[in-house]
């Protein structure tokens, strides 16, 4: 026989056998993907931020499909994602309010006193260990951007050695809250615009010594709102984000301008 | 009994200029009581003490103003009589915040009823002596401030055969221990024997670096005719010769295992000032309220060795030495190698403050750090036998598990690696960050394991 034909038949036969084997294997060893998991994964934003507490969007989708996990854990997704997931699973759920991070410090280079020239590792955790970086305040933002480095959306800007969150970019994943060695970053409901930008618990005179815009514990703000909305915790005023507080004029009461009014995100304000 | 050369050598180490000549020949002078004392409640390693006085209280010298709050903790006593002005959280000489008792002295310096002197300590039970040392608030005065009573209470099953009294004083500039050995050699030797008696050790050595021949001679004289296996060990002048584990290696040739304590190799190391404080507490019933501090550096007008009360503000100490002169770059609490730069001079000296150093802008000049060039000088310098260059790179890349695997926790933060590094890398800071992070992660891991165990 002509070797060309001979080889064509041989290889063709081998191909057929292999094909049949593959067909059998794919039939008997098939991994049965839950179509809901696939649909849920597609419904999620797919940025794998981990804000829900699972190791990425696919893991959360699987948890939703197999366990009785709430549909509202995806922070970046918001109402839209919850609605999509509710449609897929047939469950009812309402979206939580979108949360954004806020850095509770307003002590930029001009406003906070400098205690030392810090020339070490430019990392907040490292600076915090070495006598607390360059600023005098031992509660305030170190300004080396450990939070900005973990932010998946680049929503944190370091300006004048102070971290500032841009709420329109923030997806509320909360990675920055864990990265800050001074626990300065808090996730707050997006609609809230009044914040006490200080966590210094020292007495007034001590705060004055280290920063121009620190909370001196004068209690004017908490009195102005009848101790609702803003409460005193020792020498520090703390906003209670569970109680509504809609009086921006309260910020004018603060003698050190530690209270800031930051308008909410535009697209939400319009809605 | 003659002094002998150390039979062994430390690993690595560096040889910075010792700069001790400014104060090494100056006798210790007793400083007056300052107009204000800032006594920290956290002068030791371990749980901070709990202040037991409040604003307005009248206190007498030697009265307990903060009591120990746990096993590894230590009492703090009023350094003079006066009124408590405030008890607030303030910066201390360690550049950390702690509760500070501010005392305004009344000028009478009246003592509280002293503890009964135990002149016959040789027949006293070790337990009573240890309790006395705890009551006197004695901590390791070489710098770390580990509560002495804890060091002198080895757990059952650990036997101590060697006591080493640490007079190495390897930090440049400092001469406080040097002067103490010269002027109070008998007290040091007495304290050393009390410590040996407590531990039931057979061997007692005093380690002194060879740049202090007069201190070696003074201690030899004090120890003349001593019983048992004793002696002065002359150490080669090399930093960090006076570090606990390195000293044990030089004197006994034993190596403290990784993650272990000196008692694991049957040794206990106490600083000479601690020994003198033990002697005072036992034989005279006096708590620890003062210490010798070297105030020196090129920016101090008249460098001195001062016997100052605990809590004396650093700014006042500097004033006693004629103040600062020239362009000051840094004021350091402690020695230049391991001390911390102070952001504020209105802080009280601690029991562990062996020196105050004011250096010029020129000496304190700053450098940027550059990438590691893999020259290996830090590896040669490291007295713990670590790889500082590799560790630093792991820590920079947040590979803390790798750092733990190559023993970042064995770093003693002596700074020999950073002293040698031609790329000026912040190696010590990396080590500190690494050690802290590794310990935090280890605790979290253990807590998780415990939780798992409990759920079972």
XYZ file of C-alpha atoms in Angstrom:
727
model
C 0.000 0.000 0.000
C 1.061 3.505 -0.660
C 2.703 4.707 2.548
C 0.806 7.998 2.301
C -2.556 6.254 2.449
C -1.251 3.822 5.042
C -0.274 6.666 7.414
C -3.434 8.624 6.737
C -5.521 5.641 7.825
C -3.317 4.912 10.834
C -3.359 8.453 12.168
C -7.034 8.810 11.331
C -7.788 5.660 13.364
C -5.660 6.912 16.287
C -7.561 10.194 16.124
C -10.878 8.381 16.221
C -9.838 6.275 19.226
C -8.552 9.318 21.100
C -11.676 11.252 20.240
C -13.852 8.450 21.536
C -11.789 8.298 24.741
C -12.116 12.043 25.257
C -15.847 11.836 24.638
C -16.146 9.118 27.292
C -13.980 10.981 29.788
C -15.858 14.210 29.319
C -19.090 12.297 29.811
C -18.153 10.372 32.959
C -15.814 12.845 34.605
C -17.782 15.969 33.820
C -17.781 18.640 36.562
C -21.337 19.709 37.034
C -21.206 23.489 37.277
C -24.178 24.960 39.011
C -25.620 27.330 36.434
C -26.754 29.655 39.221
C -23.168 30.037 40.444
C -22.138 30.996 36.955
C -24.980 33.456 36.618
C -24.281 34.920 40.058
C -20.578 35.298 39.298
C -21.483 37.135 36.145
C -23.850 39.378 38.084
C -21.149 40.386 40.565
C -18.763 43.218 39.657
C -15.804 40.874 39.249
C -13.209 43.086 40.915
C -12.433 40.498 43.612
C -11.983 43.118 46.333
C -12.792 40.706 49.147
C -14.993 43.245 50.910
C -17.739 40.619 51.351
C -15.417 38.442 53.390
C -14.982 35.787 50.695
C -11.946 35.135 48.562
C -13.297 36.936 45.528
C -16.509 37.219 43.539
C -16.707 33.549 42.486
C -16.317 32.378 46.075
C -19.099 34.680 47.220
C -21.335 33.538 44.350
C -20.768 29.931 45.343
C -21.545 30.712 48.967
C -24.769 32.445 47.952
C -25.818 29.481 45.791
C -24.965 26.743 48.292
C -25.455 28.319 51.710
C -28.019 30.708 53.006
C -25.788 33.766 52.737
C -27.202 37.266 52.484
C -27.338 38.839 49.038
C -26.326 42.268 50.271
C -22.691 41.627 51.132
C -21.235 42.943 47.885
C -20.340 46.495 48.729
C -19.122 47.772 45.353
C -22.108 46.217 43.544
C -24.794 48.101 45.418
C -28.523 47.934 44.696
C -28.107 46.888 41.084
C -26.170 43.736 41.951
C -28.552 42.803 44.747
C -31.495 43.093 42.355
C -29.750 40.908 39.766
C -28.816 38.306 42.348
C -32.330 38.310 43.790
C -33.703 37.660 40.314
C -31.293 34.745 39.791
C -31.841 33.072 43.148
C -35.510 33.926 43.479
C -34.881 35.291 46.969
C -35.893 38.719 48.103
C -33.324 41.104 49.452
C -32.865 44.799 49.709
C -29.570 46.543 49.239
C -27.760 48.042 52.182
C -26.769 51.605 51.911
C -23.483 51.971 50.104
C -20.645 52.590 52.510
C -17.591 54.683 51.856
C -14.384 55.026 53.823
C -13.512 58.208 55.649
C -10.137 59.020 57.208
C -10.822 60.432 60.666
C -7.935 62.880 60.657
C -7.557 66.286 59.147
C -4.023 66.983 60.290
C -2.155 67.798 57.112
C 1.442 68.971 57.229
C 0.444 72.598 57.934
C -2.216 71.849 60.510
C -0.477 69.180 62.588
C 2.785 69.894 64.407
C 5.902 68.035 63.404
C 7.857 66.457 66.227
C 10.764 65.067 64.289
C 12.298 64.606 60.912
C 11.345 61.050 60.041
C 13.672 59.560 57.498
C 12.891 55.887 57.804
C 10.895 53.320 55.904
C 8.046 55.086 54.095
C 5.380 52.759 55.398
C 2.784 53.600 58.031
C 3.199 50.383 60.028
C 6.973 50.809 60.146
C 6.746 54.501 61.046
C 4.225 53.776 63.788
C 6.680 51.368 65.386
C 9.544 53.832 65.299
C 8.376 56.468 67.763
C 5.295 57.224 65.685
C 6.688 58.880 62.566
C 7.249 62.596 62.225
C 4.039 64.147 63.514
C 3.526 65.070 67.146
C 0.051 63.566 67.333
C 0.152 59.899 68.262
C -3.379 59.309 66.970
C -3.233 61.070 63.614
C -2.600 60.064 60.027
C 1.044 59.175 59.407
C 0.675 60.016 55.733
C 2.870 57.314 54.202
C -0.001 55.831 52.245
C -0.223 52.239 53.453
C -3.987 52.607 52.925
C -3.562 54.040 49.440
C -1.354 51.093 48.455
C -4.004 48.506 49.313
C -6.907 50.424 47.754
C -8.035 48.475 44.661
C -9.578 51.523 43.016
C -7.021 54.200 43.822
C -9.595 56.150 45.813
C -7.156 57.340 48.480
C -4.966 60.314 47.794
C -2.074 61.347 50.000
C -1.927 65.140 50.005
C 0.369 67.013 52.379
C 1.056 63.833 54.356
C -2.615 63.214 54.973
C -4.768 60.473 53.453
C -8.042 61.625 51.913
C -10.659 59.268 50.489
C -12.411 60.273 47.283
C -15.904 58.923 47.996
C -16.924 58.772 44.334
C -14.149 56.239 43.700
C -14.460 54.327 46.982
C -16.175 50.948 46.698
C -16.398 50.387 50.430
C -14.379 47.167 50.464
C -12.742 48.127 53.762
C -9.210 47.026 52.866
C -7.830 50.367 53.992
C -9.403 50.063 57.441
C -7.204 47.051 58.117
C -4.093 48.584 56.577
C -4.064 51.653 58.825
C -1.928 50.950 61.907
C -3.734 53.709 63.778
C -7.247 52.507 62.933
C -8.160 55.910 61.550
C -10.288 54.769 58.643
C -13.945 54.016 59.154
C -16.636 52.832 56.762
C -19.651 55.092 57.013
C -22.986 55.225 55.163
C -22.519 57.182 52.011
C -25.304 59.680 52.694
C -23.626 60.885 55.864
C -21.796 64.139 55.352
C -20.897 65.300 58.860
C -17.763 63.762 60.373
C -15.595 64.484 63.385
C -12.195 64.216 61.734
C -10.170 63.392 64.825
C -9.678 60.435 67.155
C -7.303 62.076 69.626
C -8.505 61.088 73.093
C -6.165 63.386 74.997
C -7.422 66.386 76.910
C -7.953 69.675 75.109
C -4.665 71.408 76.003
C -2.683 68.335 74.962
C -4.525 68.174 71.651
C -3.930 71.889 71.055
C -0.216 71.296 71.514
C -0.032 68.824 68.668
C -2.651 69.929 66.126
C -4.685 72.936 65.023
C -7.715 70.934 63.932
C -8.011 68.278 66.639
C -11.054 67.605 68.813
C -10.453 69.349 72.149
C -13.459 67.797 73.846
C -15.321 71.092 74.380
C -18.711 69.299 73.975
C -20.240 72.213 72.018
C -21.245 69.941 69.140
C -22.793 67.231 71.287
C -24.742 69.847 73.236
C -25.942 71.456 70.006
C -27.543 68.183 68.951
C -28.784 67.194 72.433
C -26.212 64.434 72.649
C -27.827 62.644 69.733
C -25.898 62.216 66.555
C -22.652 63.338 68.166
C -21.752 61.838 71.528
C -18.859 62.495 73.835
C -16.493 59.596 74.507
C -14.241 60.997 77.194
C -12.527 63.990 75.637
C -13.505 63.061 72.115
C -16.661 63.806 70.135
C -17.769 60.798 68.098
C -20.434 60.775 65.415
C -23.037 58.078 66.020
C -23.692 56.933 62.464
C -26.824 55.011 63.500
C -28.684 58.199 64.404
C -29.613 60.673 61.665
C -27.823 63.999 61.825
C -28.855 66.556 59.241
C -27.688 69.890 60.508
C -24.573 70.998 58.650
C -24.506 74.161 60.762
C -23.215 72.016 63.626
C -19.818 72.178 61.976
C -19.712 75.922 62.563
C -19.991 75.280 66.326
C -16.629 73.514 66.408
C -13.959 75.964 67.608
C -11.109 73.971 66.057
C -12.914 73.019 62.839
C -12.483 69.349 63.612
C -15.977 68.728 62.245
C -16.145 68.561 58.481
C -19.131 68.610 56.185
C -18.383 66.586 53.112
C -21.164 66.460 50.552
C -22.194 62.995 49.455
C -21.394 61.555 46.071
C -23.035 63.511 43.244
C -24.748 60.706 41.336
C -26.436 59.478 44.509
C -27.445 62.967 45.557
C -29.278 63.414 42.272
C -31.149 60.153 42.648
C 42.140 36.070 91.989
C 43.375 37.854 88.935
C 41.470 39.150 85.999
C 41.511 36.936 82.957
C 40.896 37.617 79.310
C 37.550 36.410 78.012
C 38.095 32.848 76.807
C 35.650 33.233 73.927
C 34.715 35.871 71.380
C 31.395 37.273 70.261
C 30.315 36.637 66.738
C 30.496 39.634 64.405
C 30.165 43.021 65.977
C 31.514 46.403 65.007
C 33.977 48.837 66.449
C 32.585 52.384 66.604
C 34.750 55.144 68.105
C 34.057 54.945 71.836
C 33.998 58.753 72.456
C 34.042 58.167 76.215
C 36.974 60.457 77.042
C 34.747 63.501 77.713
C 33.246 62.000 80.854
C 35.215 58.877 81.760
C 37.509 60.789 84.129
C 34.758 62.854 85.748
C 33.513 61.656 89.143
C 29.790 61.159 89.603
C 28.206 64.290 91.032
C 24.918 64.264 92.872
C 22.388 66.388 91.039
C 19.994 68.565 93.021
C 16.301 67.720 93.090
C 14.708 69.472 90.119
C 11.666 71.766 90.565
C 9.476 69.188 88.829
C 9.714 65.432 88.468
C 8.051 63.401 85.734
C 7.985 59.805 86.917
C 6.794 57.310 84.332
C 4.707 54.335 85.438
C 6.176 52.318 82.585
C 9.912 52.160 83.198
C 10.325 48.472 82.569
C 9.606 45.760 80.075
C 6.206 44.172 80.605
C 2.846 45.315 81.916
C 2.785 49.047 82.776
C 2.484 49.712 86.511
C -0.760 51.046 87.924
C -0.499 54.544 89.457
C -1.827 54.475 93.040
C -1.638 58.205 93.774
C -3.865 60.973 92.512
C -3.642 64.696 91.984
C -3.093 66.579 95.228
C -1.677 63.632 97.207
C 1.355 64.291 99.366
C 4.093 61.713 98.848
C 7.309 60.913 100.676
C 10.537 59.729 99.132
C 10.444 55.979 98.650
C 6.650 55.777 98.792
C 5.082 53.513 96.163
C 3.379 55.689 93.557
C 2.651 52.940 91.028
C 2.376 49.263 91.806
C 3.212 46.272 89.658
C 0.279 45.025 87.602
C 1.216 41.474 86.827
C 4.106 39.043 87.079
C 6.396 40.819 84.623
C 5.951 44.298 86.035
C 7.614 46.506 88.592
C 6.755 49.031 91.298
C 7.685 52.723 91.010
C 8.565 54.846 94.052
C 8.453 58.589 94.622
C 11.979 59.943 94.062
C 11.501 62.732 96.620
C 8.866 64.118 98.955
C 6.317 66.537 97.552
C 2.877 66.907 96.049
C 1.432 65.047 93.089
C 0.532 67.649 90.483
C -1.051 65.357 87.923
C -1.254 61.781 86.676
C -1.604 61.903 82.906
C -0.499 60.130 79.790
C 2.651 61.836 78.546
C 5.728 61.260 76.465
C 8.525 59.474 78.355
C 12.252 59.087 77.790
C 11.554 56.020 75.644
C 9.730 58.318 73.166
C 6.531 56.422 73.941
C 3.468 57.572 75.813
C 2.789 56.240 79.285
C 1.122 57.334 82.497
C 3.375 59.866 84.169
C 3.106 61.027 87.780
C 4.172 64.657 88.004
C 5.563 65.548 91.420
C 6.365 68.998 92.741
C 9.098 68.505 95.363
C 8.674 70.248 98.725
C 12.413 70.615 99.150
C 12.567 68.515 102.335
C 13.344 65.216 100.642
C 11.760 63.336 103.545
C 11.925 59.548 103.471
C 9.033 57.240 104.045
C 9.587 54.611 106.787
C 12.300 52.482 105.109
C 12.037 48.735 104.652
C 13.967 46.902 107.354
C 17.620 46.403 106.378
C 18.568 42.783 105.823
C 22.203 43.062 106.895
C 22.399 39.329 107.446
C 21.449 38.467 103.884
C 23.688 35.394 103.756
C 21.258 33.559 106.004
C 18.103 35.033 104.438
C 15.899 32.836 102.279
C 16.299 33.566 98.547
C 12.508 34.019 98.328
C 12.600 36.892 100.864
C 15.457 38.554 99.032
C 13.595 38.318 95.715
C 10.500 39.825 97.352
C 12.615 42.640 98.683
C 14.035 43.318 95.210
C 10.496 43.368 93.803
C 9.380 45.736 96.561
C 12.293 48.055 95.763
C 11.175 48.300 92.126
C 14.494 47.186 90.693
C 14.668 46.659 86.932
C 17.543 45.877 84.592
C 19.374 49.204 84.465
C 21.446 48.422 81.403
C 18.675 49.603 79.127
C 16.047 46.932 78.578
C 14.489 47.330 82.009
C 13.469 43.737 82.571
C 12.074 43.399 86.126
C 14.944 41.961 88.175
C 12.805 39.819 90.475
C 11.543 37.886 87.440
C 15.087 37.234 86.238
C 16.049 36.032 89.701
C 13.130 33.567 89.904
C 14.014 30.872 87.381
C 11.172 28.386 86.891
C 11.626 25.010 88.634
C 13.781 22.686 86.615
C 16.100 25.428 85.386
C 19.302 25.567 87.373
C 21.603 28.542 87.174
C 25.305 27.899 87.641
C 26.761 31.168 86.364
C 26.002 34.767 87.265
C 27.583 37.420 85.074
C 27.637 41.034 86.192
C 27.648 43.206 83.106
C 30.137 46.043 83.217
C 30.934 45.936 79.519
C 29.273 49.261 78.704
C 29.931 48.774 75.017
C 27.762 51.708 73.895
C 29.958 54.623 72.832
C 29.785 57.857 74.888
C 28.312 56.281 78.045
C 30.418 56.197 81.202
C 27.748 55.785 83.899
C 28.584 52.120 84.598
C 32.298 52.817 84.308
C 32.171 55.484 87.029
C 29.897 53.346 89.182
C 32.400 50.469 89.089
C 35.201 52.854 90.046
C 33.409 54.666 92.825
C 31.048 52.031 94.192
C 32.930 48.850 93.450
C 32.094 47.474 96.902
C 28.352 48.014 96.406
C 28.506 46.355 92.985
C 30.380 43.401 94.416
C 27.972 43.129 97.356
C 24.981 43.163 95.007
C 26.668 40.570 92.832
C 27.130 38.230 95.806
C 23.493 38.721 96.857
C 22.380 37.764 93.345
C 24.632 34.703 93.446
C 23.198 33.752 96.822
C 19.615 34.068 95.521
C 20.286 31.895 92.505
C 22.536 29.435 94.307
C 25.020 29.724 91.463
C 28.583 28.505 91.873
C 30.273 30.856 89.439
C 30.223 34.659 89.543
C 31.978 36.815 86.981
C 32.162 40.515 86.267
C 32.634 41.249 82.579
C 34.379 44.536 81.745
C 35.640 45.761 78.372
C 39.382 46.304 78.060
C 38.977 50.039 77.393
C 38.290 50.525 81.122
C 41.512 49.307 82.812
C 40.846 51.426 85.901
C 37.410 49.853 86.394
C 38.960 46.403 85.989
C 41.535 47.229 88.678
C 38.879 48.673 91.013
C 36.638 45.626 90.709
C 39.589 43.304 91.178
C 40.452 45.124 94.381
C 36.875 44.893 95.640
C 36.773 41.202 94.817
C 40.083 40.365 96.483
C 39.823 37.313 98.664
C 36.423 36.340 97.309
C 35.186 32.848 97.928
C 34.087 30.460 95.208
C 34.755 30.560 91.512
C 34.804 34.280 90.823
C 36.717 36.725 88.724
C 36.859 39.724 86.469
C 36.628 38.781 82.804
C 38.353 41.264 80.534
C 36.350 41.562 77.341
C 37.579 42.809 74.010
C 36.118 46.249 73.267
C 33.669 45.489 70.587
C 30.037 46.490 70.150
C 27.657 44.742 71.192
C 29.872 43.004 73.729
C 27.514 44.005 76.538
C 24.412 42.461 75.009
C 23.157 39.698 77.274
C 23.510 36.746 74.927
C 26.811 37.980 73.520
C 28.257 38.440 76.991
C 27.298 34.881 77.936
C 29.050 33.656 74.808
C 32.212 35.630 75.586
C 32.407 34.496 79.185
C 31.161 30.910 79.099
C 31.263 29.962 75.436
C 27.631 28.876 75.709
C 25.184 29.873 73.031
C 21.655 30.817 74.059
C 19.443 28.788 71.712
C 17.234 30.511 69.155
C 14.119 31.800 70.873
C 15.597 30.859 74.262
C 16.575 32.760 77.375
C 19.944 32.985 79.165
C 18.571 30.684 81.871
C 18.316 27.944 79.237
C 22.116 27.766 79.344
C 22.295 28.194 83.096
C 23.340 31.836 83.095
C 21.886 35.081 84.420
C 23.254 38.476 83.453
C 22.709 41.589 85.547
C 24.011 45.078 84.911
C 26.469 46.608 87.433
C 24.022 49.388 88.300
C 21.344 46.771 88.951
C 23.745 44.940 91.251
C 24.439 48.152 93.186
C 20.691 48.815 93.447
C 20.148 45.257 94.747
C 22.796 45.843 97.406
C 21.117 49.096 98.500
C 17.670 47.514 98.582
C 18.767 44.502 100.618
C 21.280 45.938 103.068
C 19.773 49.392 103.497
C 16.125 48.852 102.541
C 16.283 51.624 99.946
C 14.064 51.444 96.849
C 15.400 52.417 93.448
C 14.826 56.164 93.081
C 18.045 57.432 91.535
C 20.684 56.399 89.041
C 23.864 57.599 87.375
C 23.263 59.268 84.028
C 25.979 60.369 81.623
C 25.084 63.661 79.950
C 27.449 64.059 77.054
C 27.852 64.638 73.329
C 29.539 67.391 71.373
C 26.613 69.805 71.907
C 26.611 69.632 75.719
C 28.664 72.474 77.158
C 30.060 70.666 80.219
C 29.500 66.922 79.953
C 29.007 65.296 83.378
C 28.112 62.075 85.125
C 25.186 62.897 87.366
C 23.498 60.882 90.073
C 19.962 62.033 89.330
C 16.539 61.174 90.673
C 14.314 59.001 88.523
C 11.910 61.343 86.725
C 14.315 64.279 86.457
C 13.411 66.094 83.221
C 16.040 65.648 80.519
C 15.918 69.394 79.803
C 16.843 70.104 83.436
C 19.702 67.587 83.342
C 21.087 69.335 80.270
C 20.789 72.692 82.024
C 22.872 71.304 84.908
C 25.599 70.685 82.342
C 25.630 74.240 81.071
C 22.962 73.728 78.439
C 23.278 73.000 74.768
C 25.695 74.694 72.443
C 26.187 74.793 68.699
C 23.671 73.489 66.195
C 22.051 70.493 67.830
C 20.944 67.774 65.446
C 19.502 65.262 67.859
C 19.131 64.607 71.550
C 19.234 60.895 72.240
C 18.082 59.083 75.346
C 20.516 56.198 75.825
C 23.591 55.515 73.758
C 24.129 56.354 70.088
C 23.695 52.775 68.902
C 20.462 51.733 70.584
C 19.103 54.952 72.091
C 16.054 56.790 70.818
C 15.969 60.375 69.572
C 13.690 62.512 71.722
C 11.073 64.726 70.061
C 10.666 66.719 73.290
C 13.153 67.377 76.120
C 10.486 67.822 78.804
C 10.428 64.124 79.562
C 11.481 62.431 82.765
C 14.539 60.174 82.893
C 13.720 56.535 83.562
C 15.422 53.870 85.665
C 16.858 52.652 82.357
C 18.158 56.006 81.112
C 21.910 55.479 81.225
C 22.763 58.514 79.153
C 21.587 61.651 77.422
C 23.450 62.468 74.281
C 23.246 65.729 72.321
C 24.904 65.433 68.944
C 25.459 68.057 66.292
C 23.670 68.445 63.024
C 26.821 67.253 61.300
C 26.895 63.964 63.265
C 23.145 63.480 62.914
C 23.091 64.027 59.188
C 20.538 62.013 57.304
C 20.950 59.781 54.320
C 18.528 58.322 51.885
C 18.564 54.574 51.637
C 19.500 52.681 48.533
C 18.949 49.143 47.318
C 21.034 46.382 48.888
C 24.245 45.744 46.971
C 24.652 42.292 48.538
C 28.087 43.065 49.945
C 27.478 40.923 53.021
C 28.993 43.328 55.535
C 25.842 43.148 57.666
C 26.093 39.372 57.733
C 29.659 39.615 59.039
C 28.635 42.251 61.600
C 25.529 40.514 62.944
C 26.277 39.190 66.456
C 23.246 36.905 66.295
C 24.418 35.231 63.098
C 21.449 36.383 61.027
C 21.230 37.596 57.439
C 20.088 41.206 57.910
C 20.166 41.925 54.164
C 17.872 39.035 53.270
C 15.603 39.703 56.235
C 15.278 43.335 55.291
C 14.305 42.442 51.747
C 11.741 39.910 52.936
C 10.223 42.439 55.305
C 10.193 45.142 52.664
C 8.269 42.757 50.410
C 5.971 41.835 53.339
C 7.102 38.209 53.195
C 6.817 37.838 56.943
C 6.626 34.037 56.909
C 9.995 33.897 55.174
C 11.403 36.371 57.664
C 10.147 34.201 60.520
C 11.667 31.113 58.927
C 15.116 32.727 58.882
C 14.769 33.789 62.525
C 13.954 37.473 62.475
C 12.915 37.059 66.120
C 16.518 36.359 67.131
C 17.517 39.902 66.175
C 18.601 41.908 69.230
C 18.240 45.255 67.406
C 21.810 46.239 68.249
C 22.234 48.158 65.007
C 25.616 46.683 64.046
C 24.226 45.837 60.589
C 22.945 49.355 59.947
C 26.263 50.770 61.209
C 28.081 48.805 58.529
C 25.610 49.090 55.653
C 27.140 51.072 52.762
C 23.708 51.456 51.133
C 22.408 53.038 54.372
C 19.412 50.780 54.482
C 17.109 51.213 57.495
C 17.891 47.675 58.636
C 17.019 48.038 62.317
C 13.694 49.584 61.492
C 12.955 46.727 59.135
C 13.862 44.222 61.859
C 11.617 45.968 64.362
C 8.742 46.033 61.928
C 9.376 42.391 61.068
C 9.616 41.232 64.673
C 6.479 43.085 65.640
C 4.503 41.791 62.683
C 5.716 38.225 63.121
C 4.764 38.285 66.803
C 1.327 39.746 66.061
C 0.705 37.102 63.415
C 1.944 34.354 65.712
C -0.422 35.488 68.463
C -3.315 35.608 65.985
C -2.415 32.102 64.821
C -2.288 30.804 68.383
C -5.595 32.470 69.221
C -7.153 30.856 66.149
C -5.745 27.463 67.143
C -7.097 27.855 70.667
C -10.505 28.793 69.256
C -10.472 25.678 67.098
C -9.521 23.546 70.085
C -12.383 24.968 72.108
C -14.933 24.388 69.372
C -14.010 20.716 69.235
